[in-house]
XYZ file of C-alpha atoms in Angstrom:
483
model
C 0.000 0.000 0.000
C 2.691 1.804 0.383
C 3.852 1.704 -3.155
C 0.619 1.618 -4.881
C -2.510 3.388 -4.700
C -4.468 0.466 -5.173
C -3.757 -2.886 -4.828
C -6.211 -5.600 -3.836
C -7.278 -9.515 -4.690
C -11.011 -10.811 -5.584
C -11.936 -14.203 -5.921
C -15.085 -15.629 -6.903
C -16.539 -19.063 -7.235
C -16.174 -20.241 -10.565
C -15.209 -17.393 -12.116
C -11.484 -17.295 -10.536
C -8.982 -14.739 -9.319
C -8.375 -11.439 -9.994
C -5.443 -8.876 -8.919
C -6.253 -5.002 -9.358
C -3.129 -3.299 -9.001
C -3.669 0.678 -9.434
C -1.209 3.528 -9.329
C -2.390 7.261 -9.555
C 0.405 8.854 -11.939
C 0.881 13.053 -12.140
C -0.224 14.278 -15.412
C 1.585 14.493 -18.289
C 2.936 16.435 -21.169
C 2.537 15.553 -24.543
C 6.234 15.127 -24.830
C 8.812 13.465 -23.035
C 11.058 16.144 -23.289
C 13.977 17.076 -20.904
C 12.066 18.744 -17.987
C 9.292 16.471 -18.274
C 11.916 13.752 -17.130
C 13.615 15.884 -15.114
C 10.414 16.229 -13.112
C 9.642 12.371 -13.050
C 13.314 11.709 -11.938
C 12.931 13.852 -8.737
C 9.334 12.456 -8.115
C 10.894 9.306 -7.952
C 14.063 9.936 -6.045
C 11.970 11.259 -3.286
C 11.076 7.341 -2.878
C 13.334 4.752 -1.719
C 14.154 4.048 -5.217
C 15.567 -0.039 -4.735
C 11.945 -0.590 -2.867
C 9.899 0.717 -5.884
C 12.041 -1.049 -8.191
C 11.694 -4.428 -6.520
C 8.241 -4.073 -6.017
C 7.010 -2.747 -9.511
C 8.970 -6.006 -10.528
C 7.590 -8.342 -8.074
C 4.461 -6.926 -9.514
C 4.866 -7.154 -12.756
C 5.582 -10.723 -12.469
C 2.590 -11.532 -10.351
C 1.149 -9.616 -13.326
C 2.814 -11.844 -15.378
C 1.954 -14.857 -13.907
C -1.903 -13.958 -13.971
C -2.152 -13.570 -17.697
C -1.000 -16.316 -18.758
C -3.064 -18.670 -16.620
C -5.675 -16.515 -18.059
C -4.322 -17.099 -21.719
C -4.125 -20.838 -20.928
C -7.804 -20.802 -19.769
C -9.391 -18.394 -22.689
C -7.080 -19.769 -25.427
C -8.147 -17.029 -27.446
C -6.393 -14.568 -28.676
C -8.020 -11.819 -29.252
C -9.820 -12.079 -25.809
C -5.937 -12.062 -24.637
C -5.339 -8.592 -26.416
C -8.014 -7.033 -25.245
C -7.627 -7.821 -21.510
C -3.236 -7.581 -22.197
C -4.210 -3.894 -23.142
C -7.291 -2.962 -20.779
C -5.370 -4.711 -17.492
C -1.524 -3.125 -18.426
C -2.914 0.518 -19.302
C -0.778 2.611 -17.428
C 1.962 0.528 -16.175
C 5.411 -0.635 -16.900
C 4.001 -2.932 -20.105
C 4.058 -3.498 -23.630
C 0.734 -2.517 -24.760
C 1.265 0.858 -22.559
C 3.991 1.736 -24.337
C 2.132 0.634 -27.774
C -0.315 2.890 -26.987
C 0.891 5.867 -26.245
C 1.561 7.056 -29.463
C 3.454 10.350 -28.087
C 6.534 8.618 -26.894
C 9.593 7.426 -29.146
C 10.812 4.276 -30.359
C 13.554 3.982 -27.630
C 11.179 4.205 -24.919
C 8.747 1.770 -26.451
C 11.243 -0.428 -26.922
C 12.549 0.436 -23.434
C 9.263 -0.332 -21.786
C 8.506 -3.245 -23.687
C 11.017 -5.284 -23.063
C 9.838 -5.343 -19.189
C 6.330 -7.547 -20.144
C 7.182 -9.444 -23.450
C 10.988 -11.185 -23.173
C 9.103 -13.577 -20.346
C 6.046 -13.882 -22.714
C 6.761 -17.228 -24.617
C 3.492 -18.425 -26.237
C 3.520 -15.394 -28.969
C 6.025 -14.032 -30.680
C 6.285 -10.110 -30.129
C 8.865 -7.954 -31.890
C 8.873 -4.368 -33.251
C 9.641 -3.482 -36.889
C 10.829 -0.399 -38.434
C 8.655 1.535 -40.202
C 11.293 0.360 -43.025
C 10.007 -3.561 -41.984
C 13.230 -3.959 -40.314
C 13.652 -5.800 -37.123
C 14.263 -4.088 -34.452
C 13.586 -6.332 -30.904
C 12.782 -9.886 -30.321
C 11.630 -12.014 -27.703
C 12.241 -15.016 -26.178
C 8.329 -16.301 -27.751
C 9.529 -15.152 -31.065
C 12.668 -17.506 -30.458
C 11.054 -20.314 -29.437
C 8.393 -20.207 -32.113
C 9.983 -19.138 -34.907
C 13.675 -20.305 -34.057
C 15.778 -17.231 -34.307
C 17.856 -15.970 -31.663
C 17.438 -12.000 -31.142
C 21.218 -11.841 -32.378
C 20.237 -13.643 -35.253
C 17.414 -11.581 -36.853
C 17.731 -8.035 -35.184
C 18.556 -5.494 -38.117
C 17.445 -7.929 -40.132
C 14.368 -7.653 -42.574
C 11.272 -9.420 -40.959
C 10.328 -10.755 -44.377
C 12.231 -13.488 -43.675
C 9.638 -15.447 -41.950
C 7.375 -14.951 -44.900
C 6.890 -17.860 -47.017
C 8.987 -18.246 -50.979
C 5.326 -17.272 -52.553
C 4.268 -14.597 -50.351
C 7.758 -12.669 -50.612
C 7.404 -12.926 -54.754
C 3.707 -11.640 -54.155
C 5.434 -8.550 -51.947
C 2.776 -9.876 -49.223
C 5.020 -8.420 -46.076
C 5.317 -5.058 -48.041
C 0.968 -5.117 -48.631
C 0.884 -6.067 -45.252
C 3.709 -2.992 -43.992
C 1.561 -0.844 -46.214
C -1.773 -1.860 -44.972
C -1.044 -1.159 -41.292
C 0.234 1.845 -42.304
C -2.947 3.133 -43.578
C -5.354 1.410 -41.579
C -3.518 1.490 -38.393
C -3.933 -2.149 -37.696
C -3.882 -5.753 -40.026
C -4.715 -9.049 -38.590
C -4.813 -11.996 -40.856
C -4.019 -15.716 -40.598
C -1.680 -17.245 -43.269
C 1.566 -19.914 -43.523
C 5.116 -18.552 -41.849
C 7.870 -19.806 -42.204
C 10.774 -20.848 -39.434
C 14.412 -21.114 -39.447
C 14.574 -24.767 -40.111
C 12.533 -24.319 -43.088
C 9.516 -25.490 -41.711
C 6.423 -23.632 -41.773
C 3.258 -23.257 -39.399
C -0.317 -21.506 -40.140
C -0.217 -18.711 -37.681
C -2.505 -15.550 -36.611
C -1.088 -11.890 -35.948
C -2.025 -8.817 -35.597
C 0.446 -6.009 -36.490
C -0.092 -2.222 -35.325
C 1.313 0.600 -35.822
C 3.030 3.074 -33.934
C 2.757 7.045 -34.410
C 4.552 9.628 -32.822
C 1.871 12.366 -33.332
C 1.536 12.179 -36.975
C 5.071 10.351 -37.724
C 5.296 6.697 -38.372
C 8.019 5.526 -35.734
C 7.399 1.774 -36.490
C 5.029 -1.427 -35.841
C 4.742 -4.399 -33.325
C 3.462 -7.558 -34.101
C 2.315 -10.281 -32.507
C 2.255 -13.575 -33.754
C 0.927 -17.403 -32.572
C 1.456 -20.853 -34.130
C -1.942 -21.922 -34.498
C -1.688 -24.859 -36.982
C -4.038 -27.177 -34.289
C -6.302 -25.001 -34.659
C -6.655 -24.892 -38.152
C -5.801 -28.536 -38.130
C -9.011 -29.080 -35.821
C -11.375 -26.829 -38.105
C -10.393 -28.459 -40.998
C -10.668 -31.953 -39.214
C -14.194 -30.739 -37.683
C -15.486 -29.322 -41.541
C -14.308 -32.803 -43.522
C -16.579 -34.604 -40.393
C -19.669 -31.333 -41.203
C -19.686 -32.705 -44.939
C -19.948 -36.236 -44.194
C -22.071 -36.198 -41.950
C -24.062 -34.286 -44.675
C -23.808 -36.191 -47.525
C -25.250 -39.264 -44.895
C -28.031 -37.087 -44.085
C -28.753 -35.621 -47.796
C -29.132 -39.343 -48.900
C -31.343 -40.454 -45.669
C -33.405 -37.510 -47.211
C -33.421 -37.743 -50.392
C -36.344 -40.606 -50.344
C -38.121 -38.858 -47.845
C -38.201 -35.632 -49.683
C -39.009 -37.215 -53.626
C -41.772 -36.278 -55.215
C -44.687 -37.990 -54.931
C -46.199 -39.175 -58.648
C -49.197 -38.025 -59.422
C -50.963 -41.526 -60.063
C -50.518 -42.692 -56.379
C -53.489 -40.672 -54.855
C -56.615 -40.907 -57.239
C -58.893 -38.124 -56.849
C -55.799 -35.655 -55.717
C -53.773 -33.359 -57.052
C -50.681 -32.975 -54.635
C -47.574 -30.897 -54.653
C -44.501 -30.566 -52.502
C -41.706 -28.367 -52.090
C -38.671 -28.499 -49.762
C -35.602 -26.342 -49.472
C -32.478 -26.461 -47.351
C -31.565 -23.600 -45.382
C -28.967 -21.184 -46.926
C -25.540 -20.706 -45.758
C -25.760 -23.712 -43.420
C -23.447 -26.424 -42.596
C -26.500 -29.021 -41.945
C -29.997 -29.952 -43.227
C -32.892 -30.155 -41.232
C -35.329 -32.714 -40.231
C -38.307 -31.681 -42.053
C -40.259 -34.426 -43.735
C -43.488 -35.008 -46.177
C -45.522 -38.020 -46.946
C -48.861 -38.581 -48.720
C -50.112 -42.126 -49.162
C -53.236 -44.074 -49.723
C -55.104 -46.071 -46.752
C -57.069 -49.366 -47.240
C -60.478 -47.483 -47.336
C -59.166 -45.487 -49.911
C -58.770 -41.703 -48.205
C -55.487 -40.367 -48.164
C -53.431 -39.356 -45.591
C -51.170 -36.243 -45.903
C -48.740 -35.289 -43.611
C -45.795 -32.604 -43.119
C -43.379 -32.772 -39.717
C -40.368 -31.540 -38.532
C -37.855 -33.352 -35.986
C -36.076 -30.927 -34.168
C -32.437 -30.265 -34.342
C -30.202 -30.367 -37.413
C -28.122 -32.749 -39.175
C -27.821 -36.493 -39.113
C -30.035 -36.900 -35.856
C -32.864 -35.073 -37.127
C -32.486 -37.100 -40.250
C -32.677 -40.441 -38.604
C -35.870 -38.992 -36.038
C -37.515 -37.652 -39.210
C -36.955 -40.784 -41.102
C -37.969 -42.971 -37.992
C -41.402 -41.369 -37.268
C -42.173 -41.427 -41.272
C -41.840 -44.929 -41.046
C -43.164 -45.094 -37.640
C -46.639 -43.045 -38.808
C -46.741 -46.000 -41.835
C -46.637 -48.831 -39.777
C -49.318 -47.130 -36.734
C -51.853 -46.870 -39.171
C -51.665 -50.886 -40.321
C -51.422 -51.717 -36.299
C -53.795 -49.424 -35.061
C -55.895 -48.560 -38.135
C -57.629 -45.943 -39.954
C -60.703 -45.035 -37.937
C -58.719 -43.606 -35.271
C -55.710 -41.232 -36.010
C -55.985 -39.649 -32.626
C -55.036 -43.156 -31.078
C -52.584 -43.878 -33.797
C -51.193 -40.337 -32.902
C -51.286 -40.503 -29.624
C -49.215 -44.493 -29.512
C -46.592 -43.075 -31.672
C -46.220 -40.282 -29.362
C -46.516 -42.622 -26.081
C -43.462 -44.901 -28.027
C -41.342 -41.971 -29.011
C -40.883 -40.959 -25.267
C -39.799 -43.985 -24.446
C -37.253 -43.888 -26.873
C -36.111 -40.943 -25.479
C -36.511 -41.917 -22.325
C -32.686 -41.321 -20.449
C -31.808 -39.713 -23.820
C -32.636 -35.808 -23.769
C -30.522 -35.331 -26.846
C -33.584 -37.264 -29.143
C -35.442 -33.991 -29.286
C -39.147 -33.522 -30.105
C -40.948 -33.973 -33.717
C -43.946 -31.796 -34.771
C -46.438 -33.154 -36.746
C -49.691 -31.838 -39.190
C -51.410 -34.666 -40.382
C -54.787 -35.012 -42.718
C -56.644 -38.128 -44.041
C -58.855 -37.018 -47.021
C -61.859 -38.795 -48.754
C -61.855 -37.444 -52.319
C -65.308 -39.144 -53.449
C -66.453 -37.345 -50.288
C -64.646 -34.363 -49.921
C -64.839 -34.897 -46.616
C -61.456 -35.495 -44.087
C -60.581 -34.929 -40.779
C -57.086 -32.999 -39.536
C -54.893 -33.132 -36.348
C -51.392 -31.301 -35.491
C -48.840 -32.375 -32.718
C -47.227 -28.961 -32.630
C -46.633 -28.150 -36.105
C -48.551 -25.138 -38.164
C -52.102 -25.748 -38.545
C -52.910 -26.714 -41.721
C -54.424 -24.040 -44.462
C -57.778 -24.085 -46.717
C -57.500 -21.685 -49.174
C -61.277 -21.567 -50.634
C -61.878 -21.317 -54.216
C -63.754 -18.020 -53.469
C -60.734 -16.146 -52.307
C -61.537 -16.899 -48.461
C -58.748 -19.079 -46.417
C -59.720 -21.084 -43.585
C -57.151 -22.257 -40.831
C -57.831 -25.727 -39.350
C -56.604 -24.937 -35.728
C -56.412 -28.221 -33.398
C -53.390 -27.145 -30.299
C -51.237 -30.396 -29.354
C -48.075 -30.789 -28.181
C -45.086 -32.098 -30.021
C -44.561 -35.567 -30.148
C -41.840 -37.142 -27.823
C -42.195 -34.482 -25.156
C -44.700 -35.918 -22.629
C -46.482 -39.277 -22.964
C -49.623 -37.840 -21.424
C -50.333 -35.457 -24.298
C -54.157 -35.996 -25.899
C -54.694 -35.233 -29.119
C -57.817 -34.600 -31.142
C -59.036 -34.918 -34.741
C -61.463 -32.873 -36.044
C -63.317 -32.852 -39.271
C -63.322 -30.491 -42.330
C -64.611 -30.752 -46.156
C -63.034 -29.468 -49.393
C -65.068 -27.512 -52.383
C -64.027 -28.002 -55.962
C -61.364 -25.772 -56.891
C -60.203 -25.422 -53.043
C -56.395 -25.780 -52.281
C -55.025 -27.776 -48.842
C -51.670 -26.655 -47.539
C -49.759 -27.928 -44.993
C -46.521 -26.838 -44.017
C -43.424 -26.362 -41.189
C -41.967 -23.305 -39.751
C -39.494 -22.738 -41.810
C -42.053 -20.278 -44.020
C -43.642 -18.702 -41.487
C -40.657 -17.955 -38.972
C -39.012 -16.567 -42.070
C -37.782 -13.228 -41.132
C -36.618 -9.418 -41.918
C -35.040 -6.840 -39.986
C -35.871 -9.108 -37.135
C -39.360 -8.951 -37.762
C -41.303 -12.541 -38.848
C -43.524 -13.286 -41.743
C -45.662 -15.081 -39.017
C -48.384 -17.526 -39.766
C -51.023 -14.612 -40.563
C -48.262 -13.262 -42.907
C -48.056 -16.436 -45.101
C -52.080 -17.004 -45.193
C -51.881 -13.484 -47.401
C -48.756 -14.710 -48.997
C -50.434 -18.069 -49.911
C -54.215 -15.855 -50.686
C -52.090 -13.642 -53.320
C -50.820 -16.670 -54.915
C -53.927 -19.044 -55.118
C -54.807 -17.628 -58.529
C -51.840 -19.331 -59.992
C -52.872 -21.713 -63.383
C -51.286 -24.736 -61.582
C -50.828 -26.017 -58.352
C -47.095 -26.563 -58.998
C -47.422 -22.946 -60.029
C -48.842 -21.816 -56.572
C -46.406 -23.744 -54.330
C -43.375 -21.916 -56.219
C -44.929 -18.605 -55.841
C -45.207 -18.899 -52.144
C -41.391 -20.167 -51.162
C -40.542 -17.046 -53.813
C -42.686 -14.912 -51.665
C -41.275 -16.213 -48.588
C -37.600 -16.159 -50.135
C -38.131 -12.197 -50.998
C -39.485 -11.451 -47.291
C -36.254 -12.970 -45.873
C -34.360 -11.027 -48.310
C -33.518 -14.233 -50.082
C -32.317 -16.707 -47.600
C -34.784 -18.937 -45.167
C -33.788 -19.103 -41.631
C -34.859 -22.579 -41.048
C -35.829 -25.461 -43.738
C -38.606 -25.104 -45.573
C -41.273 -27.678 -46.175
C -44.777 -27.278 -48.044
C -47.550 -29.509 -49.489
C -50.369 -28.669 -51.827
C -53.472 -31.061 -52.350
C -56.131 -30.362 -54.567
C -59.188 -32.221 -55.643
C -58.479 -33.701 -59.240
């Protein structure tokens, strides 16, 4: 306390340690010039000067020693920059002197050398503004294998690859932090040996008011890293080719001389700018009695697991309605759901599936509908009006209590059923959503369209133009009509 102003530790439960060290300094000029340290040098020989020297350094290592559990923890680096310059401001550091653009190169370099010879996971050296080397320490050594003797004076394109150099990359780069004040890229270095490691830096420069006095950079070997993304993107396209072809029969087209008496369309797109697929499914087949059932759902999640769920309760949804039979979808709805959470029973990483399902007599016109979740199907009458068939239930696989209801409905000639997931109506812009009401309009404006193929398009396009071309979530729609 004697020494500093402030100087105190807090420790919290899993959050960890920290040491505020604070020292209240005079003002000062905008130039180091003679009297200025003439002024400092008496300030400080008022002090016991071999006590402030021993414990500024004792502090500086504690200092020291804090970061770099903290850069071992964070193992980022950028987090690391910001907390090396917010934490440092003001002391006997690197990034102090970096930032105080009114002192000279000699002082920097002065200064700097205090904080960044003990630093060994980065690399930290100055350049002239020339691209010259003009310190380097002992993380600059170890990672790039030059000893300070070895390199100093010497131009710091060296480390640049055979490729880059002919491309004048370390001069674009020079010149780029020159007029930007700061580059950061990620490219291929090269060390002593030969060898060469993918590595991240960030290179600044330094101003004396408006004179360019030279840069720092700072520089990691991060070839795991990229290693590990690479790695983790080869596994993100397998497992999406394995997915894509789990889809692909789930997602065909249905031909038009399965369903007599129906007209049916469906459309399905992917997500943009998206690693993975979605679990969105379709089906539309014909029962013994002759209706049809249609259904659209969605397994939550993305990827292969919401492939497999999807594909499992298409299947699933088949094989009730042979068990259990035709006469009651509510049961056959409500036994899928009852097996589904016991298959996810001890296994919260299943998810839940949403389902819209409809079973259609064409001779009749006459059908009933039930949802599990999903958006309630649409009746877009002939006569411009749209009705919603609204029947709440809970997604499948989430409680094995859950009731659900069928209710009944009848088709006019001319009118159109849709039935569709999410992905339309959640699609959004300027963080606003097209919303279910949004989409009946959509779908209203479109229902004049010559053909039901026609129809389907124009909605997705409508969609597509609200979300300023991209869908946030997978789309999935189906059309029937009476033939």
């Amino acid at each position: 306390s004697a020494i500093m102003d402030t100087f105190h530790v807090e420790t919290a439960p899993g959050v960890g340690t920290a040491v505020i060290m604070g020292k209240v300094l005079p003002p000062r000029t905008v130039d180091w010039d003679a009297p200025s340290l003439a002024r400092v040098a008496a300030e400080i020989a008022e002090r016991p000067p071999q006590t402030l020297s021993e414990e500024l350094h004792r502090q500086n290592q504690e200092l020291l020693r804090t970061l770099n559990q903290v850069r071992k923890q964070q193992g980022d680096w950028e987090q690391l920059y910001r907390e090396m310059e917010e934490t440092n401001r003001d002391m006997l550091a690197v990034h102090d002197a970096l930032s105080d653009q009114n002192q000279a190169l000699g002082h920097s370099e002065a200064r700097s050398r205090l904080m960044v010879n003990e630093v060994t996971d980065y690399a930290i050296f100055l350049l002239s503004p020339e691209g010259n080397v003009a310190t380097w320490n002992i993380g600059a050594e170890r990672i790039l294998g030059y000893t300070e003797t070895q390199i100093v004076d010497g131009s710091g394109h060296i480390i640049f690859s055979a490729e880059d150099q002919e491309n004048r990359i370390p001069e674009q780069e020079l010149r780029t932090a020159c007029d930007t004040g700061r580059v950061e890229e990620e490219r291929w270095q090269v060390r002593r040996d030969g060898s060469r490691f993918w590595a991240h830096s960030v290179m600044t420069a330094i101003r004396d008011a408006e004179t360019l006095i030279g840069y720092v950079k700072i520089l990691r070997d991060v070839t795991g890293q990229k290693m590990a993304r690479e790695s983790l993107q080869s596994a993100y396209e397998r497992e999406r080719h394995i997915t894509e072809v789990l889809q692909s029969p789930m997602l065909r087209k249905i031909p038009a001389d399965t369903l007599p008496g129906l007209l049916v369309e469906t459309f399905y797109e992917s997500r943009m700018n998206e690693a993975e697929v979605g679990g969105d499914f379709f089906d539309a087949f014909t029962l013994d009695s002759g209706r049809i059932l249609l259904a659209v759902g969605d397994a939550s999640g993305k990827g292969l697991g919401a492939a497999l769920r999807a594909m499992r309760v298409k299947e699933l949804l088949r094989a009730a309605f042979i068990m259990v039979g035709e006469e009651s979808p509510q049961q056959v709805v409500t036994r899928l759901n009852s097996y589904l959470c016991g298959v996810q029973y001890g296994h919260s990483d299943e998810g839940f599936v949403t389902l819209s399902l409809v079973i259609l007599d064409p001779a009749t016109r006459e059908g009933v509908f039930l949802c599990a979740g999903c958006e309630p199907p649409l009746v877009l009458r002939v006569n411009g009006d749209a009705a919603i068939l609204s029947a709440p239930g809970m997604p499948l696989s989430i409680a094995v209590e859950a009731v659900y209801e069928a209710h009944p409905f009848a088709l006019h000639p001319g009118d159109t059923l849709a039935l569709m997931t999410d992905g339309l109506t959640e699609v959004r812009h300027r963080g606003k959503f097209l919303n279910y009401e949004g989409m009946v309009e959509l779908a209203r404006t479109r229902a004049a369209a010559p053909t039901l193929d026609g129809m389907g398009k124009g909605i997705v396009e409508g969609a597509r133009a609200f979300g300023n071309g991209r869908f946030s979530d997978d789309v999935c729609l189906l059309l029937a009509r009476l033939s």
